[in-house]
Amino acid sequence: MPYKSGKTIAVMQPYLFPYAGYFRLHALADAFVILDCVQFPRRGRVHRCEMPGPAGAPVWLTLPLARQPVGTLIRDLRFAEDARPRLDRRLRRFPWLETAGGGLAGRLRDHLYAPLGSVATMLDEGMRLVVDGLGLDVEISRSSALGLDPALRGADRIIAIVKALGGSHYVNAPGGVDLYEPDDFRRAGVSLSFLEPYRGRFPYLLPALVECGVEALRDDILRHSRTACGTTVT
């Protein structure tokens, strides 16, 4: 089934250099909204990413965050006072990153070693670096800049974001199948699609960019940018 006319919108929490399949949302959407006005999921991937370890098993690269209340929103996250040296030590566990050459790989390395300010800004800038480097044509903004009613929750919040950007179609990650009912969107005049599970080559984004290059990663993302309704990127 083809998409309806109008803008396609994707909305997702910002992840720290996630798997390549995350960026299929950027490939399919006209606009991508960083969902930063929601509670920080402490066991999620907002502040950490999986990296290949020395024995092949994945290990976590985690941003050193300050202790904050349970209800802290993603936009309000803060780094720990000693975050820079702690993060430097963690990054040194991945020598292939420190020796990355120029181009996008070098820009990402510089980004990771740059002075730390806002957590949300670091995640935003990292996402934009990848999207720009991969040549994906998508507008990126933050939900916290839309002036949404803070009482909105779940599908109502997503629908409000889509409409605020003039969208008529919402594309979501595979996990959204268990979160959203198509009828809720249909009643609001918004069509809904979900990505198929990612079966590409790159579960780890940073090593893929450093060792395989932009062209291979972009080709993989576009090749697997398919929704359950059968729409693909050309």
C-alpha positions as a Python dict, from the first residue, in 0.01 Angstrom:
ca = {
    (1, 'M'): (0, 0, 0),
    (2, 'P'): (155, 338, -97),
    (3, 'Y'): (190, 623, 148),
    (4, 'K'): (-75, 893, 151),
    (5, 'S'): (10, 1231, 4),
    (6, 'G'): (174, 1474, 247),
    (7, 'K'): (477, 1457, 470),
    (8, 'T'): (599, 1138, 631),
    (9, 'I'): (711, 1189, 991),
    (10, 'A'): (927, 968, 1213),
    (11, 'V'): (954, 1022, 1589),
    (12, 'M'): (1204, 842, 1809),
    (13, 'Q'): (1403, 886, 2127),
    (14, 'P'): (1765, 984, 2053),
    (15, 'Y'): (2004, 691, 2085),
    (16, 'L'): (2380, 704, 2128),
    (17, 'F'): (2506, 578, 1789),
    (18, 'P'): (2256, 293, 1755),
    (19, 'Y'): (2248, 4, 1510),
    (20, 'A'): (2232, 99, 1142),
    (21, 'G'): (1865, 3, 1117),
    (22, 'Y'): (1767, 303, 1332),
    (23, 'F'): (1857, 534, 1045),
    (24, 'R'): (1603, 369, 816),
    (25, 'L'): (1357, 610, 978),
    (26, 'H'): (1564, 900, 843),
    (27, 'A'): (1571, 737, 500),
    (28, 'L'): (1193, 698, 483),
    (29, 'A'): (1078, 1020, 649),
    (30, 'D'): (1058, 1379, 531),
    (31, 'A'): (1103, 1492, 891),
    (32, 'F'): (1252, 1316, 1193),
    (33, 'V'): (1161, 1440, 1541),
    (34, 'I'): (1392, 1367, 1833),
    (35, 'L'): (1159, 1268, 2115),
    (36, 'D'): (1330, 1447, 2404),
    (37, 'C'): (1023, 1560, 2603),
    (38, 'V'): (969, 1215, 2759),
    (39, 'Q'): (1111, 1046, 3066),
    (40, 'F'): (1464, 913, 3033),
    (41, 'P'): (1455, 529, 3013),
    (42, 'R'): (1743, 427, 3237),
    (43, 'R'): (1776, 79, 3087),
    (44, 'G'): (1737, 194, 2730),
    (45, 'R'): (1986, 305, 2466),
    (46, 'V'): (1961, 682, 2496),
    (47, 'H'): (2292, 706, 2684),
    (48, 'R'): (2469, 389, 2572),
    (49, 'C'): (2543, 177, 2268),
    (50, 'E'): (2670, -171, 2203),
    (51, 'M'): (3020, -206, 2062),
    (52, 'P'): (3217, -516, 1961),
    (53, 'G'): (3439, -635, 2244),
    (54, 'P'): (3784, -798, 2220),
    (55, 'A'): (3641, -1150, 2226),
    (56, 'G'): (3364, -1074, 1979),
    (57, 'A'): (3095, -1041, 2244),
    (58, 'P'): (2926, -697, 2261),
    (59, 'V'): (3023, -450, 2532),
    (60, 'W'): (2853, -124, 2628),
    (61, 'L'): (2985, 227, 2572),
    (62, 'T'): (2796, 437, 2829),
    (63, 'L'): (2787, 812, 2877),
    (64, 'P'): (2873, 914, 3237),
    (65, 'L'): (2556, 1086, 3355),
    (66, 'A'): (2492, 1277, 3676),
    (67, 'R'): (2253, 1126, 3931),
    (68, 'Q'): (1907, 1262, 3855),
    (69, 'P'): (1548, 1202, 3969),
    (70, 'V'): (1359, 911, 3815),
    (71, 'G'): (1123, 1142, 3626),
    (72, 'T'): (1399, 1340, 3450),
    (73, 'L'): (1319, 1414, 3086),
    (74, 'I'): (1571, 1334, 2813),
    (75, 'R'): (1610, 1704, 2733),
    (76, 'D'): (1716, 1772, 3095),
    (77, 'L'): (1984, 1504, 3129),
    (78, 'R'): (2318, 1623, 3264),
    (79, 'F'): (2669, 1481, 3254),
    (80, 'A'): (2853, 1392, 3573),
    (81, 'E'): (3112, 1650, 3685),
    (82, 'D'): (3398, 1417, 3593),
    (83, 'A'): (3232, 1289, 3277),
    (84, 'R'): (3504, 1396, 3032),
    (85, 'P'): (3793, 1193, 3180),
    (86, 'R'): (3561, 901, 3252),
    (87, 'L'): (3436, 896, 2893),
    (88, 'D'): (3792, 926, 2761),
    (89, 'R'): (3889, 612, 2953),
    (90, 'R'): (3591, 426, 2814),
    (91, 'L'): (3665, 533, 2457),
    (92, 'R'): (4023, 409, 2485),
    (93, 'R'): (3885, 55, 2508),
    (94, 'F'): (3823, 80, 2133),
    (95, 'P'): (4158, 149, 1964),
    (96, 'W'): (4004, 132, 1616),
    (97, 'L'): (3808, 446, 1705),
    (98, 'E'): (4111, 646, 1819),
    (99, 'T'): (4296, 568, 1495),
    (100, 'A'): (4001, 657, 1269),
    (101, 'G'): (4107, 858, 966),
    (102, 'G'): (3942, 1160, 808),
    (103, 'G'): (3597, 1197, 659),
    (104, 'L'): (3290, 1103, 858),
    (105, 'A'): (3481, 861, 1082),
    (106, 'G'): (3718, 1136, 1188),
    (107, 'R'): (3432, 1380, 1249),
    (108, 'L'): (3258, 1128, 1472),
    (109, 'R'): (3576, 1064, 1669),
    (110, 'D'): (3621, 1439, 1719),
    (111, 'H'): (3258, 1463, 1829),
    (112, 'L'): (3307, 1195, 2094),
    (113, 'Y'): (3620, 1367, 2230),
    (114, 'A'): (3477, 1721, 2221),
    (115, 'P'): (3400, 1924, 2537),
    (116, 'L'): (3081, 1803, 2700),
    (117, 'G'): (2781, 2033, 2742),
    (118, 'S'): (2420, 1922, 2718),
    (119, 'V'): (2353, 1549, 2686),
    (120, 'A'): (2058, 1612, 2454),
    (121, 'T'): (2272, 1837, 2235),
    (122, 'M'): (2546, 1575, 2211),
    (123, 'L'): (2293, 1312, 2101),
    (124, 'D'): (2134, 1555, 1855),
    (125, 'E'): (2467, 1656, 1701),
    (126, 'G'): (2584, 1295, 1675),
    (127, 'M'): (2267, 1200, 1492),
    (128, 'R'): (2301, 1492, 1251),
    (129, 'L'): (2663, 1398, 1178),
    (130, 'V'): (2560, 1048, 1074),
    (131, 'V'): (2259, 1163, 872),
    (132, 'D'): (2467, 1426, 693),
    (133, 'G'): (2753, 1185, 629),
    (134, 'L'): (2517, 925, 484),
    (135, 'G'): (2353, 1184, 259),
    (136, 'L'): (2002, 1124, 395),
    (137, 'D'): (1764, 1407, 304),
    (138, 'V'): (1553, 1461, 615),
    (139, 'E'): (1464, 1753, 842),
    (140, 'I'): (1558, 1699, 1208),
    (141, 'S'): (1400, 1878, 1502),
    (142, 'R'): (1327, 1820, 1872),
    (143, 'S'): (984, 1755, 2021),
    (144, 'S'): (1063, 1991, 2309),
    (145, 'A'): (1065, 2281, 2060),
    (146, 'L'): (708, 2216, 1939),
    (147, 'G'): (520, 2353, 2239),
    (148, 'L'): (319, 2034, 2290),
    (149, 'D'): (64, 1999, 2567),
    (150, 'P'): (263, 1817, 2841),
    (151, 'A'): (-50, 1622, 2934),
    (152, 'L'): (-40, 1435, 2602),
    (153, 'R'): (73, 1074, 2626),
    (154, 'G'): (135, 777, 2396),
    (155, 'A'): (-32, 790, 2057),
    (156, 'D'): (-191, 1128, 2130),
    (157, 'R'): (153, 1285, 2169),
    (158, 'I'): (282, 1126, 1848),
    (159, 'I'): (-25, 1234, 1651),
    (160, 'A'): (17, 1590, 1782),
    (161, 'I'): (379, 1591, 1663),
    (162, 'V'): (285, 1462, 1318),
    (163, 'K'): (15, 1725, 1278),
    (164, 'A'): (238, 2004, 1411),
    (165, 'L'): (475, 1932, 1121),
    (166, 'G'): (199, 1906, 860),
    (167, 'G'): (236, 1532, 825),
    (168, 'S'): (-20, 1277, 712),
    (169, 'H'): (182, 959, 762),
    (170, 'Y'): (376, 826, 1062),
    (171, 'V'): (648, 563, 1021),
    (172, 'N'): (774, 387, 1332),
    (173, 'A'): (1034, 131, 1435),
    (174, 'P'): (930, -237, 1455),
    (175, 'G'): (885, -220, 1832),
    (176, 'G'): (602, 27, 1789),
    (177, 'V'): (371, -253, 1674),
    (178, 'D'): (304, -331, 2041),
    (179, 'L'): (256, 35, 2135),
    (180, 'Y'): (20, 187, 1880),
    (181, 'E'): (-319, 97, 1737),
    (182, 'P'): (-374, 189, 1370),
    (183, 'D'): (-735, 287, 1444),
    (184, 'D'): (-617, 566, 1679),
    (185, 'F'): (-416, 718, 1397),
    (186, 'R'): (-682, 658, 1134),
    (187, 'R'): (-940, 849, 1338),
    (188, 'A'): (-695, 1139, 1353),
    (189, 'G'): (-643, 1134, 977),
    (190, 'V'): (-289, 993, 997),
    (191, 'S'): (-173, 671, 829),
    (192, 'L'): (63, 443, 1018),
    (193, 'S'): (343, 210, 905),
    (194, 'F'): (608, 9, 1086),
    (195, 'L'): (954, -86, 968),
    (196, 'E'): (1026, -451, 916),
    (197, 'P'): (1286, -594, 1158),
    (198, 'Y'): (1637, -497, 1056),
    (199, 'R'): (1831, -786, 898),
    (200, 'G'): (2124, -589, 763),
    (201, 'R'): (2499, -625, 809),
    (202, 'F'): (2568, -361, 1071),
    (203, 'P'): (2444, -411, 1428),
    (204, 'Y'): (2723, -177, 1547),
    (205, 'L'): (2723, 167, 1385),
    (206, 'L'): (3058, 322, 1480),
    (207, 'P'): (3282, 33, 1374),
    (208, 'A'): (3085, 7, 1051),
    (209, 'L'): (3156, 372, 971),
    (210, 'V'): (3524, 341, 1056),
    (211, 'E'): (3599, 3, 900),
    (212, 'C'): (3344, -34, 617),
    (213, 'G'): (3285, 322, 507),
    (214, 'V'): (2990, 542, 426),
    (215, 'E'): (2889, 384, 95),
    (216, 'A'): (2851, 33, 235),
    (217, 'L'): (2652, 159, 532),
    (218, 'R'): (2424, 380, 324),
    (219, 'D'): (2357, 97, 79),
    (220, 'D'): (2269, -136, 366),
    (221, 'I'): (2029, 115, 521),
    (222, 'L'): (1849, 190, 195),
    (223, 'R'): (1832, -177, 100),
    (224, 'H'): (1654, -259, 425),
    (225, 'S'): (1430, 48, 442),
    (226, 'R'): (1109, -143, 398),
    (227, 'T'): (790, -116, 597),
    (228, 'A'): (545, -394, 670),
    (229, 'C'): (315, -252, 405),
    (230, 'G'): (586, -302, 141),
    (231, 'T'): (711, 51, 73),
    (232, 'T'): (1083, 84, 1),
    (233, 'V'): (1328, 365, -64),
    (234, 'T'): (1459, 410, -418),
}
